[in-house]
Coordinates of N, CA, C and O and ligand atoms in Angstrom, one line a residue:
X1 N 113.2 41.8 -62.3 CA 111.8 41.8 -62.7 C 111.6 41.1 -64.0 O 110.7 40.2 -64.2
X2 N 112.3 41.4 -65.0 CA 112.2 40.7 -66.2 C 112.9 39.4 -66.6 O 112.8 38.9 -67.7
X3 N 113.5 38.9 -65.6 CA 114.1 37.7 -65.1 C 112.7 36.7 -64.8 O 112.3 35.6 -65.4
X4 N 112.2 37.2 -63.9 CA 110.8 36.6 -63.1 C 109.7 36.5 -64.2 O 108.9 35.6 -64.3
X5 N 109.7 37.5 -65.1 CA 108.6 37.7 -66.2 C 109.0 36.2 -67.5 O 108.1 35.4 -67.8
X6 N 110.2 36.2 -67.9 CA 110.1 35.6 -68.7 C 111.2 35.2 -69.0 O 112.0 36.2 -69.1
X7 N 111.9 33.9 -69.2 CA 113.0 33.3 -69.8 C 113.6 33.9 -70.8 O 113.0 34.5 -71.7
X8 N 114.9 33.6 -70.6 CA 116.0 34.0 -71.7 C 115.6 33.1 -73.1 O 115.3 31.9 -73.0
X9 N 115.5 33.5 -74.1 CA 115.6 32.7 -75.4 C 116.9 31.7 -75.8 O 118.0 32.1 -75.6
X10 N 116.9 30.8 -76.2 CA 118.0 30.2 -76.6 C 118.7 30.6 -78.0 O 119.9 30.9 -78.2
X11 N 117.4 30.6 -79.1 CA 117.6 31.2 -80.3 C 116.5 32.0 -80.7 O 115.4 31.8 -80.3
X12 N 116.8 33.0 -81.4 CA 116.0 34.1 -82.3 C 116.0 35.4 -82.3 O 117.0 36.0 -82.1
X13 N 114.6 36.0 -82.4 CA 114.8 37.7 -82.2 C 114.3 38.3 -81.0 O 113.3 37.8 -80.6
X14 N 114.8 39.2 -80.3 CA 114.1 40.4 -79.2 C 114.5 42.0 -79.8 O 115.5 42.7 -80.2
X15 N 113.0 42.1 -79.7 CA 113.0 43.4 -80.2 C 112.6 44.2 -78.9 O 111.6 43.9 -78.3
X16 N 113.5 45.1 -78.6 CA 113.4 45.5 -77.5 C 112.7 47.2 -78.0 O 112.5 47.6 -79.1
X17 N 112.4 48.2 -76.4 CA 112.5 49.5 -76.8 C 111.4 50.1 -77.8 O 111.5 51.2 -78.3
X18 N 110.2 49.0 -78.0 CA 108.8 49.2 -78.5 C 108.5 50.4 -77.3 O 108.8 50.3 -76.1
X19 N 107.6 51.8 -78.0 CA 107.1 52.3 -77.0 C 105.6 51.9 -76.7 O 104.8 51.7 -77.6
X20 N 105.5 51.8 -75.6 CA 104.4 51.2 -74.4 C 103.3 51.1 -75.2 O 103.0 51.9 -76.0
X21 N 102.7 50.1 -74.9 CA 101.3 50.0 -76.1 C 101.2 49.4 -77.5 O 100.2 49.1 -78.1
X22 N 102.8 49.3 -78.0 CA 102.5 49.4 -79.7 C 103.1 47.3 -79.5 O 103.0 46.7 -80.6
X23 N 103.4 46.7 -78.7 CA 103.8 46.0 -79.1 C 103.2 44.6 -79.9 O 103.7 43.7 -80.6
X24 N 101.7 45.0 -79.4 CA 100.7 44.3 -80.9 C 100.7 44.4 -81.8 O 100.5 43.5 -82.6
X25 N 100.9 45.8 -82.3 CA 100.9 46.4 -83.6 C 102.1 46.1 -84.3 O 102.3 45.8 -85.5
X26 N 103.0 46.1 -83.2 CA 104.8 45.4 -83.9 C 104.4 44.2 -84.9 O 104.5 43.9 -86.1
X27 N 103.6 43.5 -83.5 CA 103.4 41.6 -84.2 C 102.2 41.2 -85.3 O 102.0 40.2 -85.9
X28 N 101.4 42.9 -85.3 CA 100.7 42.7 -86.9 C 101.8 43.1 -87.9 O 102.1 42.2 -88.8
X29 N 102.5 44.3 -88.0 CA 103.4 44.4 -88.8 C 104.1 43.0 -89.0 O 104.0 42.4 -90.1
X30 N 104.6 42.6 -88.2 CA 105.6 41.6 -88.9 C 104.9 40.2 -89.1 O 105.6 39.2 -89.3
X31 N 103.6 39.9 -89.0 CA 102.2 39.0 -89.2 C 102.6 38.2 -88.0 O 102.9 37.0 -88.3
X32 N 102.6 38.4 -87.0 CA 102.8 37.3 -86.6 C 101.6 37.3 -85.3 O 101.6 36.9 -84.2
X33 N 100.8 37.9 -86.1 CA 99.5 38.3 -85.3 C 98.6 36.8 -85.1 O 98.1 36.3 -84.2
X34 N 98.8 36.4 -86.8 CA 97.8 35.4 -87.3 C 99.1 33.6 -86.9 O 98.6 32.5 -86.5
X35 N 100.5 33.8 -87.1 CA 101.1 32.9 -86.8 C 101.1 31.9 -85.6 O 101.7 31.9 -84.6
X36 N 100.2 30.8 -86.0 CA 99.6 30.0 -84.8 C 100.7 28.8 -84.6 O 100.4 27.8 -84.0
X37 N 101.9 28.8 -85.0 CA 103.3 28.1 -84.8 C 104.6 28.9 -84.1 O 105.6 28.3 -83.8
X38 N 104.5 30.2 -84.0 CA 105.7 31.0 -83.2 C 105.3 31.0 -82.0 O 104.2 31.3 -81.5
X39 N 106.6 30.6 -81.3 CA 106.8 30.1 -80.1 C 107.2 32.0 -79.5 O 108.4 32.2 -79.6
X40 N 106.3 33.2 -79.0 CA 106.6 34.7 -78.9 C 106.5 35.2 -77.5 O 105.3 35.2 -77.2
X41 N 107.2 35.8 -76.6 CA 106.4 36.3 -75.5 C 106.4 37.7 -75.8 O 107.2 38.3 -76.5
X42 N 105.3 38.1 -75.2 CA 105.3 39.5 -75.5 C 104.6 40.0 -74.2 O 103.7 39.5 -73.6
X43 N 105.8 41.7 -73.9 CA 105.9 41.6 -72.7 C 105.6 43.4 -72.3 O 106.5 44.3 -72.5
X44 N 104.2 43.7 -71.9 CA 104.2 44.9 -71.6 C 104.3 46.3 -70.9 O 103.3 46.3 -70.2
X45 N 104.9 47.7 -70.6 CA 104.6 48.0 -70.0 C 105.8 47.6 -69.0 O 105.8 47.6 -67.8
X46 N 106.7 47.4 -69.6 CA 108.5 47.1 -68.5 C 108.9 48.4 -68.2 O 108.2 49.3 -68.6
X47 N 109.7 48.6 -67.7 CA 110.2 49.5 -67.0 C 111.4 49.5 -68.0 O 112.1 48.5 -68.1
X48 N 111.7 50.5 -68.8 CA 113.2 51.3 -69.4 C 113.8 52.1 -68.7 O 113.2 52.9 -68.0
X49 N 115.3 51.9 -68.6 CA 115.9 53.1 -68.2 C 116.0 54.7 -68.7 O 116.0 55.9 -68.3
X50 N 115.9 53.9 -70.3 CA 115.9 55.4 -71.0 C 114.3 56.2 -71.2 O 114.1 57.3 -70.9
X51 N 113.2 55.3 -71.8 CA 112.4 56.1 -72.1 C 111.0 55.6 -71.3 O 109.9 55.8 -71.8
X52 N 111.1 55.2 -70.3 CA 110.4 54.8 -69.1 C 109.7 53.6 -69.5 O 110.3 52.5 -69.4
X53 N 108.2 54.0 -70.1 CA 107.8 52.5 -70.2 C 108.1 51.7 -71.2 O 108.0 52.5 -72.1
X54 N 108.4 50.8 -71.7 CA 108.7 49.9 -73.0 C 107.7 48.8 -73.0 O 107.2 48.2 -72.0
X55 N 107.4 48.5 -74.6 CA 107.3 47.0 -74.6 C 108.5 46.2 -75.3 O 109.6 46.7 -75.8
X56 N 108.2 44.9 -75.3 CA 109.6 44.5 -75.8 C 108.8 42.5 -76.1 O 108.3 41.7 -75.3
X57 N 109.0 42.5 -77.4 CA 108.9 41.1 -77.7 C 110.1 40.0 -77.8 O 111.3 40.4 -77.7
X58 N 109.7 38.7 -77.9 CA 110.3 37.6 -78.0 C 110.0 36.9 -79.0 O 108.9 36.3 -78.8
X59 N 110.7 36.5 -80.3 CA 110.3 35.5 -80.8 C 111.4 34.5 -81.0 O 112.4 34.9 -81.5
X60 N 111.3 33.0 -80.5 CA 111.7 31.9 -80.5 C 112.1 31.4 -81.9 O 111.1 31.7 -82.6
X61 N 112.8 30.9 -82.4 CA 113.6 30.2 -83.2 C 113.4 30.9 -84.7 O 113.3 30.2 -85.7
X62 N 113.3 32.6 -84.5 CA 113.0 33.2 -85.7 C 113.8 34.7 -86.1 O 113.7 35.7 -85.4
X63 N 114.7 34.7 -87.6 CA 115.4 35.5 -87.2 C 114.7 36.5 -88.5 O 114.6 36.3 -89.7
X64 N 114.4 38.1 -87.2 CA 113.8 39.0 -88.4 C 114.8 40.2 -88.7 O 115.3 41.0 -88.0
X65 N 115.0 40.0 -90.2 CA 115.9 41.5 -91.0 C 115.1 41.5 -92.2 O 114.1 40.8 -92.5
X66 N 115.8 42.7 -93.0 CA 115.3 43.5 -94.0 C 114.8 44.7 -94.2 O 115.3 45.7 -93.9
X67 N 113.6 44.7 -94.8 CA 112.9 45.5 -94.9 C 111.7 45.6 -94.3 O 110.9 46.6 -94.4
X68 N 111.5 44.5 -93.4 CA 110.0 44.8 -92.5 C 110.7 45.7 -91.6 O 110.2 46.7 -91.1
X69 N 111.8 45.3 -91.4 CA 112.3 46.2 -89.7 C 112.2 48.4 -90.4 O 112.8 49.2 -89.7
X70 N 111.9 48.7 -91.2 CA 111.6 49.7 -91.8 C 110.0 50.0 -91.3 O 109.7 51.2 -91.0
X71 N 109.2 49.1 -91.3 CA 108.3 49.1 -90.9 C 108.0 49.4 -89.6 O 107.3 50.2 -89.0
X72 N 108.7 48.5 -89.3 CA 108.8 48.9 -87.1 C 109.2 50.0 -86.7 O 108.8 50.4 -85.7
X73 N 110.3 50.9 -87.8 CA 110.5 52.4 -87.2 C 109.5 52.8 -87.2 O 109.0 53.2 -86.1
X74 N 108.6 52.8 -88.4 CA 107.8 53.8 -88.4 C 106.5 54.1 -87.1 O 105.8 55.1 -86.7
X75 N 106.4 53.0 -86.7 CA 105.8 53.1 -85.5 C 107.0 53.0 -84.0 O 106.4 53.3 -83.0
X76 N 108.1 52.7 -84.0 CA 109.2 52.1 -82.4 C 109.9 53.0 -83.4 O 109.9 52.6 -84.6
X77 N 110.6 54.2 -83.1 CA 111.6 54.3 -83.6 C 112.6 54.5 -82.9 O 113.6 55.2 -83.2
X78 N 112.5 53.9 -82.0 CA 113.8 53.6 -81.1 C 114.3 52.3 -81.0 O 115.4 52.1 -80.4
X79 N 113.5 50.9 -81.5 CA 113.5 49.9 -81.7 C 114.6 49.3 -81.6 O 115.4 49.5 -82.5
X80 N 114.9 48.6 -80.8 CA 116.3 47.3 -81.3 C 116.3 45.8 -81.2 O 115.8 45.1 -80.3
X81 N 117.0 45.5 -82.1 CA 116.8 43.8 -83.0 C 118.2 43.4 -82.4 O 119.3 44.0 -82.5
X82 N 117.8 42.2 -81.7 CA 118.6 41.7 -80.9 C 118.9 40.3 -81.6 O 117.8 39.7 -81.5
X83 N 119.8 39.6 -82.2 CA 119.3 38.0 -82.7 C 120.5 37.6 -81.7 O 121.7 38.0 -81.6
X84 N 119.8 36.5 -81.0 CA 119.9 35.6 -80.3 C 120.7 34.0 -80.9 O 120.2 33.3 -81.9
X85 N 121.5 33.8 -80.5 CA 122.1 32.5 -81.4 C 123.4 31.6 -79.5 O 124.4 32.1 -79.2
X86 N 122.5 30.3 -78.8 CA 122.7 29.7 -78.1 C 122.5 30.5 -76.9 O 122.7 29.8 -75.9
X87 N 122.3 31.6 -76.6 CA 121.8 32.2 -75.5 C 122.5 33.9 -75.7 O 122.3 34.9 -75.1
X88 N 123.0 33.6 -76.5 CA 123.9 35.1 -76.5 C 123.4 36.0 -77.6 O 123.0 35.4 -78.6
X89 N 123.3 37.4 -77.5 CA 123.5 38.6 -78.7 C 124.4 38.6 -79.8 O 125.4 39.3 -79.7
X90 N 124.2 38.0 -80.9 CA 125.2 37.9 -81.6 C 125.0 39.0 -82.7 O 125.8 39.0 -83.7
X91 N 123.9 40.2 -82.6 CA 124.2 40.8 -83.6 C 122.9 41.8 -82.9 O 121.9 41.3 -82.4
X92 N 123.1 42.9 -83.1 CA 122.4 43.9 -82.6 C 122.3 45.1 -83.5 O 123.3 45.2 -84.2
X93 N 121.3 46.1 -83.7 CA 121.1 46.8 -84.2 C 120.0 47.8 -83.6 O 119.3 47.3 -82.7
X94 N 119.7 48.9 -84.0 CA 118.8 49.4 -83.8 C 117.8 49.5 -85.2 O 118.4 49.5 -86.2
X95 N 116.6 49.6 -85.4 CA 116.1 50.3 -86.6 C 116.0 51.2 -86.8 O 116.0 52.1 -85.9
X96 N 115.8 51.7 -88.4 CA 116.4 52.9 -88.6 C 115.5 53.5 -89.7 O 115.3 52.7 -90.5
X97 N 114.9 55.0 -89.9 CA 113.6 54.8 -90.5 C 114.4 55.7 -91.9 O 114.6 56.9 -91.7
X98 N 114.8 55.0 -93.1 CA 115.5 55.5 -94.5 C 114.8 56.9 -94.8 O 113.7 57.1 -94.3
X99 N 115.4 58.0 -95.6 CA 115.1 59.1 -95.7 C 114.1 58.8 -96.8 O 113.2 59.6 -96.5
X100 N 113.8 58.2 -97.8 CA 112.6 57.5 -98.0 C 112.1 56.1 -98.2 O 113.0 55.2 -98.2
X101 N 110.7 55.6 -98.5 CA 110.4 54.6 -97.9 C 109.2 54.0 -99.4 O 108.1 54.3 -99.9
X102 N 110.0 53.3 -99.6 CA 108.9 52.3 -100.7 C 108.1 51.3 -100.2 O 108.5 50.5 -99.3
X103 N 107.0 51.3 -100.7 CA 106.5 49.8 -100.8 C 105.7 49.5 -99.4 O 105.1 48.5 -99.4
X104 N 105.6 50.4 -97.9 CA 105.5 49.8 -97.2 C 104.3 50.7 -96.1 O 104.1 50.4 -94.9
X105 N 103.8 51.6 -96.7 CA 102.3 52.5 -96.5 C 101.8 52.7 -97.6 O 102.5 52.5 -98.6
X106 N 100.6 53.1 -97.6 CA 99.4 53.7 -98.7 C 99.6 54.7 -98.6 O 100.0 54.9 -97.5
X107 N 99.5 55.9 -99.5 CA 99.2 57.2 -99.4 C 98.0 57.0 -99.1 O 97.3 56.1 -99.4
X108 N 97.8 58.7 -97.9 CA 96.7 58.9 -97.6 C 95.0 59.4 -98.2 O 93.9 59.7 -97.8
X109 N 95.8 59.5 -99.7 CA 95.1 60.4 -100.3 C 94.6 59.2 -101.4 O 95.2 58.5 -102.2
X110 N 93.3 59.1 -101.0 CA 92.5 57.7 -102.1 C 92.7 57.9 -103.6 O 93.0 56.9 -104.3
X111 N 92.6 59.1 -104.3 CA 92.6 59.4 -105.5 C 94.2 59.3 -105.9 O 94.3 59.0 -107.1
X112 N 95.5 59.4 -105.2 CA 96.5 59.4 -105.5 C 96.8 58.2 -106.4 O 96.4 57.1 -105.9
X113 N 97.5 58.3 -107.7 CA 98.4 57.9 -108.5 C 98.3 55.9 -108.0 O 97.7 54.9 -108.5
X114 N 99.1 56.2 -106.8 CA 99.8 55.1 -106.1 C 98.7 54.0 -106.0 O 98.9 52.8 -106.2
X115 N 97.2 54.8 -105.4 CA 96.3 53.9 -105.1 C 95.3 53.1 -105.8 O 94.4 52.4 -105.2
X116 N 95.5 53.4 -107.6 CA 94.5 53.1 -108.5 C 95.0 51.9 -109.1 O 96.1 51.7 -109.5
X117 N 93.8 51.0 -109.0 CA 94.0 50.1 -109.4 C 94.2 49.5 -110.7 O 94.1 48.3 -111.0
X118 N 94.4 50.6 -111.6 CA 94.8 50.9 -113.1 C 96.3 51.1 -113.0 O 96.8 50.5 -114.0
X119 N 97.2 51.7 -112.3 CA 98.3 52.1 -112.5 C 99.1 51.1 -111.6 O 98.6 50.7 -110.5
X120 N 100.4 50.7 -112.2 CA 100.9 49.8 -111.5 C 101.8 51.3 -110.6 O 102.6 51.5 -111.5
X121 N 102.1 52.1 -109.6 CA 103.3 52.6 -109.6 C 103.0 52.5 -108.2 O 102.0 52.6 -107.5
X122 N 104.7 52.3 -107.9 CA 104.9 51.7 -106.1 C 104.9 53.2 -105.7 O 105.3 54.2 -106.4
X123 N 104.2 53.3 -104.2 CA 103.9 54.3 -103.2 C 105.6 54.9 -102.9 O 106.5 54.1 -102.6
X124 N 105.8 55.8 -102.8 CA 107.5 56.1 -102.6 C 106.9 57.5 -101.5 O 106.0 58.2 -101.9
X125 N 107.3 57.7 -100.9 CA 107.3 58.7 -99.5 C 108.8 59.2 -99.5 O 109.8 58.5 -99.5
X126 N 108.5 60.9 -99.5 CA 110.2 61.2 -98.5 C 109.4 61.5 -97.0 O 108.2 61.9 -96.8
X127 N 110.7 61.0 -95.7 CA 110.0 61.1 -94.7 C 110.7 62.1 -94.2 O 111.9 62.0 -94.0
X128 N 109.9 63.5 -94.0 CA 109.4 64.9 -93.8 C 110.2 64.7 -92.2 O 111.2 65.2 -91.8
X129 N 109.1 63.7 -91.2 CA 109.3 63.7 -90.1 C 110.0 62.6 -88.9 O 110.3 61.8 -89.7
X130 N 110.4 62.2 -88.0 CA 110.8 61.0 -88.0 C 109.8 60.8 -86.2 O 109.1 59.8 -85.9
X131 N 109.9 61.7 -85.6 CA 109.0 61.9 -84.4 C 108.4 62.9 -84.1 O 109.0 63.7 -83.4
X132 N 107.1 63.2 -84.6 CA 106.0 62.4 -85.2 C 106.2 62.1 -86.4 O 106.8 63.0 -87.1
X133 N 106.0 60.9 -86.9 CA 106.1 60.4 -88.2 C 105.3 60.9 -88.9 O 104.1 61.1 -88.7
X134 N 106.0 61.4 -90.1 CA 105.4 62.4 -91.5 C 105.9 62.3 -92.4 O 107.1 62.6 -92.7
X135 N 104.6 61.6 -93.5 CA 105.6 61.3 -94.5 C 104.7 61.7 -96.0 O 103.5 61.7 -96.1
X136 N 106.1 62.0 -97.4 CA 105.4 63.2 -98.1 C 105.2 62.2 -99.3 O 106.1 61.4 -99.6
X137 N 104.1 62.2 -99.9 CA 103.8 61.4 -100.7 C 104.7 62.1 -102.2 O 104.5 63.3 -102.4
X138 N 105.6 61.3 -103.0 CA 106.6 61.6 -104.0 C 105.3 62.1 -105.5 O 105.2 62.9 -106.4
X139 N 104.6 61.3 -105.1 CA 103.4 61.7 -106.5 C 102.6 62.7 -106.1 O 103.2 63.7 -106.5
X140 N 101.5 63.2 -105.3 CA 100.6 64.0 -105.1 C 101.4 65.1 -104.1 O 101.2 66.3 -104.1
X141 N 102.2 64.4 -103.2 CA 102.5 65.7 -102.2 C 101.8 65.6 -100.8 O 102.1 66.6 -100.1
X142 N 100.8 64.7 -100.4 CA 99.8 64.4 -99.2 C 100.5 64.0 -98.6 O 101.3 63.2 -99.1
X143 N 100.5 64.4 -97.1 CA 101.1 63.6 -96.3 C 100.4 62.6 -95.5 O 99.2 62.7 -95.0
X144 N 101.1 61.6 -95.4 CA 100.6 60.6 -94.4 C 101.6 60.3 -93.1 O 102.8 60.1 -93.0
X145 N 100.2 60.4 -92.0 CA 101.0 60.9 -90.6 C 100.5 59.6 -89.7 O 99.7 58.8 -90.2
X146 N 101.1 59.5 -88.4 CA 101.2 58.3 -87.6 C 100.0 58.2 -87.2 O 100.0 57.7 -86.1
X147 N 98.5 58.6 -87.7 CA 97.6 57.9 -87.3 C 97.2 57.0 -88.4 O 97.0 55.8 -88.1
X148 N 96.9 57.5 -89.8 CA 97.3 57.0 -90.8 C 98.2 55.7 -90.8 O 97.8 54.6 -91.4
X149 N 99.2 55.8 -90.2 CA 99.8 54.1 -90.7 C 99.7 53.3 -89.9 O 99.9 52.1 -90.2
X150 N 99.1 53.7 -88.1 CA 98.4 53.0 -87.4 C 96.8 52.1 -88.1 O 96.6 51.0 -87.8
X151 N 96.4 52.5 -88.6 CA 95.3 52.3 -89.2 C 95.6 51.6 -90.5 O 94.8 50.8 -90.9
X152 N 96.4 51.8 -91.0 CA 96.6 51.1 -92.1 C 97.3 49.3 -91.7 O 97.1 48.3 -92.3
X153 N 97.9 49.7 -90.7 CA 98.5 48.2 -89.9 C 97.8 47.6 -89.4 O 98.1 46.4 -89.5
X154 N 96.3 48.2 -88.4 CA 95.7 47.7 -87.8 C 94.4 46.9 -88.6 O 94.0 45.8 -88.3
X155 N 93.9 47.6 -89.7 CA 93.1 46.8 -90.4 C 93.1 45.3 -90.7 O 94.0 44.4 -90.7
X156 N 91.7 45.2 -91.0 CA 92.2 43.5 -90.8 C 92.0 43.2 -92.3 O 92.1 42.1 -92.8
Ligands
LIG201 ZN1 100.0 60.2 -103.0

């Protein structure tokens, strides 16, 4: 079926094991919402063995690590980064969501520390939860939960 759906990549990333639905929100997280030069298929609603429906992207001649893939747990946390090099897997991983998380949500709490535009200090979360995502704000103590960082990704 996924043979028929869509060609093998020659070079770059597949992020496989998005669950069903989020795989736009993947490609805002990693901007490539707005990127009118990536060559991406994006493919919904496949059939998993393990967790039934999946989405699962393709991007062509682009290799993603770091710290955005912190970002993708927090919504796929079963996520896996496949980089592609002449047709083959040359490096695989899954993502993996760190016991805490800098730099990469708002606290939910407008008045918090983190969000004033007087204070320089980075948002630091410990994450409380991993499925449902819950995470404890290190300054005020508020948590911000997976509808929260949907919304925060989703904004334009
Ligand atoms: Zn806070």
């Amino acid at each position: 079926m996924e043979g028929i759906l869509v060609r093998k990549i020659r070079d770059g990333t597949v992020i496989d094991h998005i669950p069903a639905g989020m795989a736009f929100t993947v490609l805002r997280i990693l901007g490539l919402h707005r990127d009118v030069d990536s060559r991406l298929a994006v493919i919904v609603n496949t059939d998993s063995r393990k967790h039934g429906r999946k989405d699962m992207i393709k991007i062509e001649d682009k290799y993603i690590g770091g710290d955005i893939l912190n970002k993708i747990a927090l919504i796929a946390p079963h996520a896996t980064i496949n980089i592609i090099k002449d047709f083959d897997i040359v490096e695989k991983y899954r993502v993996d969501l760190p016991d805490n998380i800098e730099n990469v949500v708002r606290c939910s709490n407008p008045v918090c520390i983190t969000n004033s535009d007087r204070e320089a200090v980075t948002p630091t979360f410990s994450v409380v939860s991993k499925s449902p995502i819950r995470l404890k704000c290190k300054y005020c103590g508020r948590y911000t939960e997976f509808e929260d960082i949907i919304n925060q990704f989703t904004e334009k």
